[in-house]
Amino acid sequence: MTTLTENNRAGDFLLSEANGTYSRENEILAAGNNLQAGAVLGRVTASGKLTALDPAAETGAEDAAGILLATTHATTDVAVVAVERDAEVKADQLVWPAGISTNDKNAAIAQLAALGIVLR
């Protein structure tokens, strides 16, 4: 029997968010990112573009800036929607970088909390 794996769907990680679209922002995801919905994002300071969170970076991408709303394959820079403030999210549905340390993950959770994004 064939086993199928379903990826995260857009917004599955959300428990609640602010009225309207206050929690969301239209952003640009930098080329080269192949990310699932729920991926924790960082922002490259020089370009202002979002990218996968990278705790080892020294570009701004080491700080959590939001969560990707929908799965996106960015072969070039692409417009996306990110949850960037005032939301409750399912902690077990967030997508973290492979091999992230507990300390780096806790730091990113604190950065999300500072944006009003609470993990449940």
XYZ file of N, CA and C in Angstrom:
360
model
N 0.831 -1.167 0.000
C 0.000 0.000 0.000
C 0.883 1.240 0.000
N 0.553 2.224 -0.807
C 1.321 3.454 -0.906
C 0.999 4.372 0.264
N 2.033 4.934 0.867
C 1.858 5.885 1.954
C 2.055 7.287 1.408
N 1.094 8.142 1.644
C 1.181 9.537 1.220
C 1.424 10.414 2.444
N 2.239 11.438 2.269
C 2.515 12.374 3.345
C 1.963 13.727 2.946
N 1.107 14.278 3.771
C 0.523 15.582 3.487
C 1.354 16.664 4.157
N 1.761 17.664 3.388
C 2.513 18.784 3.933
C 1.583 19.717 4.691
N 2.174 20.622 5.456
C 1.395 21.638 6.148
C 0.610 22.450 5.134
N -0.626 22.778 5.482
C -1.443 23.627 4.615
C -1.400 25.057 5.120
N -1.734 25.984 4.259
C -1.691 27.403 4.594
C -2.471 27.677 5.870
N -1.795 28.275 6.830
C -2.431 28.707 8.059
C -2.790 27.623 9.049
N -2.458 26.357 8.777
C -2.786 25.276 9.707
C -2.211 25.514 11.108
N -1.131 26.233 11.185
C -0.457 26.460 12.462
C -1.148 27.524 13.319
N -2.083 28.271 12.739
C -2.732 29.365 13.463
C -3.839 28.868 14.385
N -3.837 29.324 15.615
C -4.949 29.106 16.534
C -5.864 30.321 16.525
N -5.269 31.513 16.574
C -6.039 32.751 16.493
C -5.106 33.867 16.036
N -5.726 34.908 15.505
C -4.954 36.087 15.093
C -5.827 37.314 15.259
N -5.245 38.481 15.128
C -5.964 39.733 15.293
C -7.018 39.894 14.195
N -7.982 40.765 14.455
C -9.053 41.016 13.486
C -8.502 41.464 12.133
N -9.280 41.137 11.099
C -8.877 41.514 9.754
C -7.572 40.849 9.381
N -6.681 41.619 8.812
C -5.371 41.084 8.426
C -4.254 41.746 9.232
N -4.577 42.244 10.419
C -3.586 42.948 11.227
C -2.366 42.086 11.546
N -2.545 40.797 11.720
C -1.434 39.911 12.073
C -0.509 39.627 10.905
N -0.989 39.864 9.684
C -0.275 39.452 8.472
C 0.350 40.633 7.741
N 1.440 40.333 7.024
C 2.103 41.326 6.177
C 2.434 40.697 4.838
N 2.314 41.472 3.786
C 2.814 41.067 2.473
C 4.308 41.341 2.459
N 5.079 40.339 2.094
C 6.538 40.433 2.145
C 7.146 39.819 0.891
N 8.456 39.910 0.785
C 9.209 39.249 -0.277
C 10.073 38.168 0.364
N 9.925 36.938 -0.126
C 10.764 35.827 0.307
C 11.927 35.736 -0.664
N 13.135 35.737 -0.140
C 14.337 35.716 -0.964
C 14.435 34.431 -1.780
N 14.968 34.552 -2.986
C 15.178 33.404 -3.870
C 15.997 32.335 -3.166
N 15.704 31.082 -3.490
C 16.457 29.962 -2.945
C 15.827 29.332 -1.714
N 14.705 29.865 -1.273
C 14.010 29.304 -0.116
C 12.902 28.371 -0.570
N 12.888 27.164 -0.044
C 11.862 26.160 -0.318
C 11.281 25.791 1.043
N 10.213 26.502 1.447
C 9.742 26.434 2.826
C 8.294 25.994 2.926
N 8.001 25.243 3.979
C 6.638 24.816 4.261
C 5.896 25.889 5.042
N 4.568 25.847 4.948
C 3.740 26.706 5.796
C 4.127 26.453 7.243
N 4.251 27.523 8.016
C 4.644 27.387 9.414
C 6.128 27.540 9.649
N 6.901 27.765 8.584
C 8.351 27.950 8.743
C 8.625 29.268 9.472
N 9.512 29.208 10.450
C 9.919 30.404 11.173
C 10.915 31.154 10.295
N 10.699 32.460 10.172
C 11.457 33.284 9.230
C 12.356 34.288 9.932
N 13.424 34.653 9.233
C 14.282 35.757 9.631
C 14.268 36.793 8.522
N 14.782 37.984 8.796
C 14.819 39.045 7.787
C 16.266 39.471 7.552
N 16.690 39.427 6.301
C 18.031 39.885 5.940
C 18.032 41.409 6.012
N 18.840 41.952 6.884
C 18.846 43.396 7.131
C 19.156 44.195 5.869
N 20.147 43.776 5.091
C 20.581 44.542 3.922
C 19.503 44.658 2.852
N 18.726 43.606 2.652
C 17.723 43.615 1.573
C 16.297 43.807 2.071
N 16.057 43.519 3.352
C 14.710 43.581 3.901
C 13.860 42.370 3.543
N 14.441 41.401 2.824
C 13.703 40.214 2.402
C 13.696 39.165 3.501
N 12.625 38.373 3.512
C 12.533 37.271 4.452
C 13.267 36.062 3.916
N 13.711 35.222 4.834
C 14.401 33.981 4.511
C 14.169 33.020 5.674
N 14.555 31.785 5.498
C 14.451 30.833 6.606
C 15.288 31.329 7.779
N 14.782 31.155 8.985
C 15.549 31.489 10.181
C 16.882 30.754 10.126
N 17.966 31.479 10.415
C 19.305 30.886 10.399
C 20.081 31.391 11.612
N 20.005 30.663 12.726
C 20.655 31.120 13.956
C 22.161 31.371 13.820
N 22.811 30.763 12.838
C 24.259 30.945 12.666
C 24.596 32.163 11.811
N 23.613 32.780 11.216
C 23.861 33.913 10.314
C 24.252 35.159 11.099
N 24.814 36.101 10.386
C 25.097 37.423 10.949
C 24.580 38.467 9.975
N 23.394 38.204 9.434
C 22.798 39.051 8.398
C 21.468 39.640 8.827
N 21.007 39.297 10.021
C 19.670 39.642 10.482
C 18.766 38.427 10.457
N 19.098 37.438 9.620
C 18.294 36.218 9.504
C 18.385 35.345 10.751
N 19.253 35.715 11.680
C 19.387 34.940 12.919
C 18.285 35.287 13.927
N 17.526 36.337 13.663
C 16.446 36.767 14.552
C 15.094 36.439 13.925
N 14.199 35.832 14.704
C 12.866 35.474 14.206
C 12.069 36.743 13.892
N 11.511 36.784 12.670
C 10.754 37.952 12.222
C 9.305 37.622 11.894
N 8.938 36.350 11.915
C 7.572 35.967 11.598
C 7.497 34.512 11.197
N 6.315 34.131 10.681
C 6.044 32.748 10.298
C 5.381 32.753 8.923
N 5.872 31.907 8.030
C 5.349 31.825 6.671
C 3.943 31.235 6.677
N 2.994 31.904 6.023
C 1.609 31.448 6.028
C 1.375 30.236 5.137
N 1.991 30.210 3.946
C 1.729 29.133 2.985
C 3.038 28.583 2.417
N 3.045 27.301 2.116
C 4.215 26.660 1.516
C 4.619 27.416 0.258
N 5.915 27.686 0.118
C 6.412 28.489 -1.000
C 7.750 27.955 -1.499
N 7.872 27.825 -2.803
C 9.120 27.430 -3.455
C 9.621 28.653 -4.221
N 10.594 29.329 -3.676
C 11.071 30.587 -4.248
C 12.324 30.360 -5.090
N 12.132 30.073 -6.370
C 13.284 29.966 -7.260
C 13.809 31.360 -7.589
N 12.926 32.344 -7.521
C 13.299 33.754 -7.595
C 12.632 34.437 -6.409
N 12.947 35.690 -6.173
C 12.243 36.418 -5.113
C 10.744 36.338 -5.390
N 9.953 36.078 -4.364
C 8.522 35.889 -4.559
C 7.743 36.562 -3.432
N 6.562 37.102 -3.778
C 5.689 37.713 -2.781
C 5.034 36.626 -1.940
N 5.020 36.829 -0.630
C 4.411 35.876 0.312
C 3.655 36.658 1.385
N 2.920 35.912 2.190
C 2.268 36.478 3.368
C 2.903 35.835 4.592
N 3.243 36.657 5.560
C 3.840 36.173 6.805
C 3.021 36.691 7.985
N 2.901 35.854 9.000
C 2.290 36.274 10.262
C 3.406 36.933 11.056
N 3.240 38.226 11.354
C 4.330 38.979 11.968
C 3.982 39.616 13.305
N 2.715 39.461 13.755
C 2.343 40.070 15.038
C 1.012 39.515 15.534
N 0.804 39.622 16.810
C -0.484 39.358 17.461
C -1.202 38.118 16.967
N -0.656 36.955 17.308
C -1.282 35.690 16.928
C -0.917 34.615 17.953
N -1.773 33.603 18.028
C -1.473 32.399 18.783
C -1.265 31.292 17.770
N -0.191 30.522 17.935
C 0.135 29.472 16.970
C 0.362 28.136 17.676
N 0.176 27.058 16.920
C 0.421 25.707 17.440
C 1.921 25.442 17.401
N 2.519 25.323 18.561
C 3.972 25.146 18.652
C 4.448 23.927 17.877
N 3.677 22.848 17.918
C 4.121 21.611 17.272
C 3.957 21.630 15.756
N 3.375 22.690 15.201
C 3.236 22.778 13.753
C 4.186 23.800 13.124
N 5.036 24.402 13.940
C 6.024 25.318 13.373
C 7.169 24.511 12.775
N 7.765 25.059 11.733
C 8.872 24.394 11.047
C 10.152 25.156 11.391
N 11.045 24.455 12.059
C 12.304 25.044 12.514
C 13.450 24.577 11.627
N 14.544 25.338 11.591
C 15.711 24.887 10.823
C 16.228 23.551 11.352
N 16.687 22.710 10.463
C 17.248 21.412 10.869
C 18.410 21.638 11.822
N 18.444 20.889 12.899
C 19.563 20.945 13.832
C 19.583 22.156 14.746
N 18.504 22.918 14.796
C 18.507 24.102 15.668
C 18.701 23.662 17.117
N 19.535 24.384 17.838
C 19.804 24.035 19.239
C 18.647 24.511 20.112
N 18.554 23.942 21.281
C 17.510 24.346 22.230
C 17.651 25.818 22.584
N 18.875 26.288 22.794
C 19.087 27.699 23.137
C 18.656 28.620 22.003
N 19.004 28.264 20.762
C 18.611 29.090 19.611
C 17.095 29.078 19.419
N 16.489 27.925 19.637
C 15.035 27.820 19.499
C 14.343 28.655 20.576
N 14.832 28.577 21.802
C 14.251 29.375 22.882
C 14.412 30.869 22.625
N 15.548 31.262 22.048
C 15.759 32.673 21.702
C 14.764 33.108 20.634
N 14.538 32.265 19.624
C 13.589 32.590 18.559
C 12.166 32.660 19.103
N 11.818 31.770 20.027
C 10.483 31.801 20.640
C 10.295 33.113 21.403
N 11.325 33.562 22.102
C 11.261 34.840 22.814
C 11.114 36.007 21.834
N 11.812 35.935 20.695
C 11.697 36.987 19.684
C 10.288 37.020 19.095
N 9.702 35.848 18.858
C 8.321 35.798 18.371
C 7.374 36.368 19.422
N 7.600 36.029 20.686
C 6.757 36.537 21.763
C 6.822 38.064 21.824
N 8.000 38.628 21.569
C 8.145 40.088 21.557
C 7.317 40.723 20.435
N 7.017 39.951 19.391
C 6.174 40.422 18.289
C 4.690 40.176 18.583
N 4.414 39.530 19.709
C 3.037 39.203 20.053
C 2.593 37.862 19.504
N 3.539 37.050 19.029
C 3.230 35.715 18.512
C 3.506 34.723 19.637
N 2.438 34.112 20.139
C 2.526 33.227 21.300
C 2.378 31.791 20.854
N 3.291 30.944 21.299
C 3.220 29.517 20.987
C 2.392 28.810 22.056
N 1.498 27.960 21.605
C 0.638 27.194 22.534
C 0.915 25.723 22.375
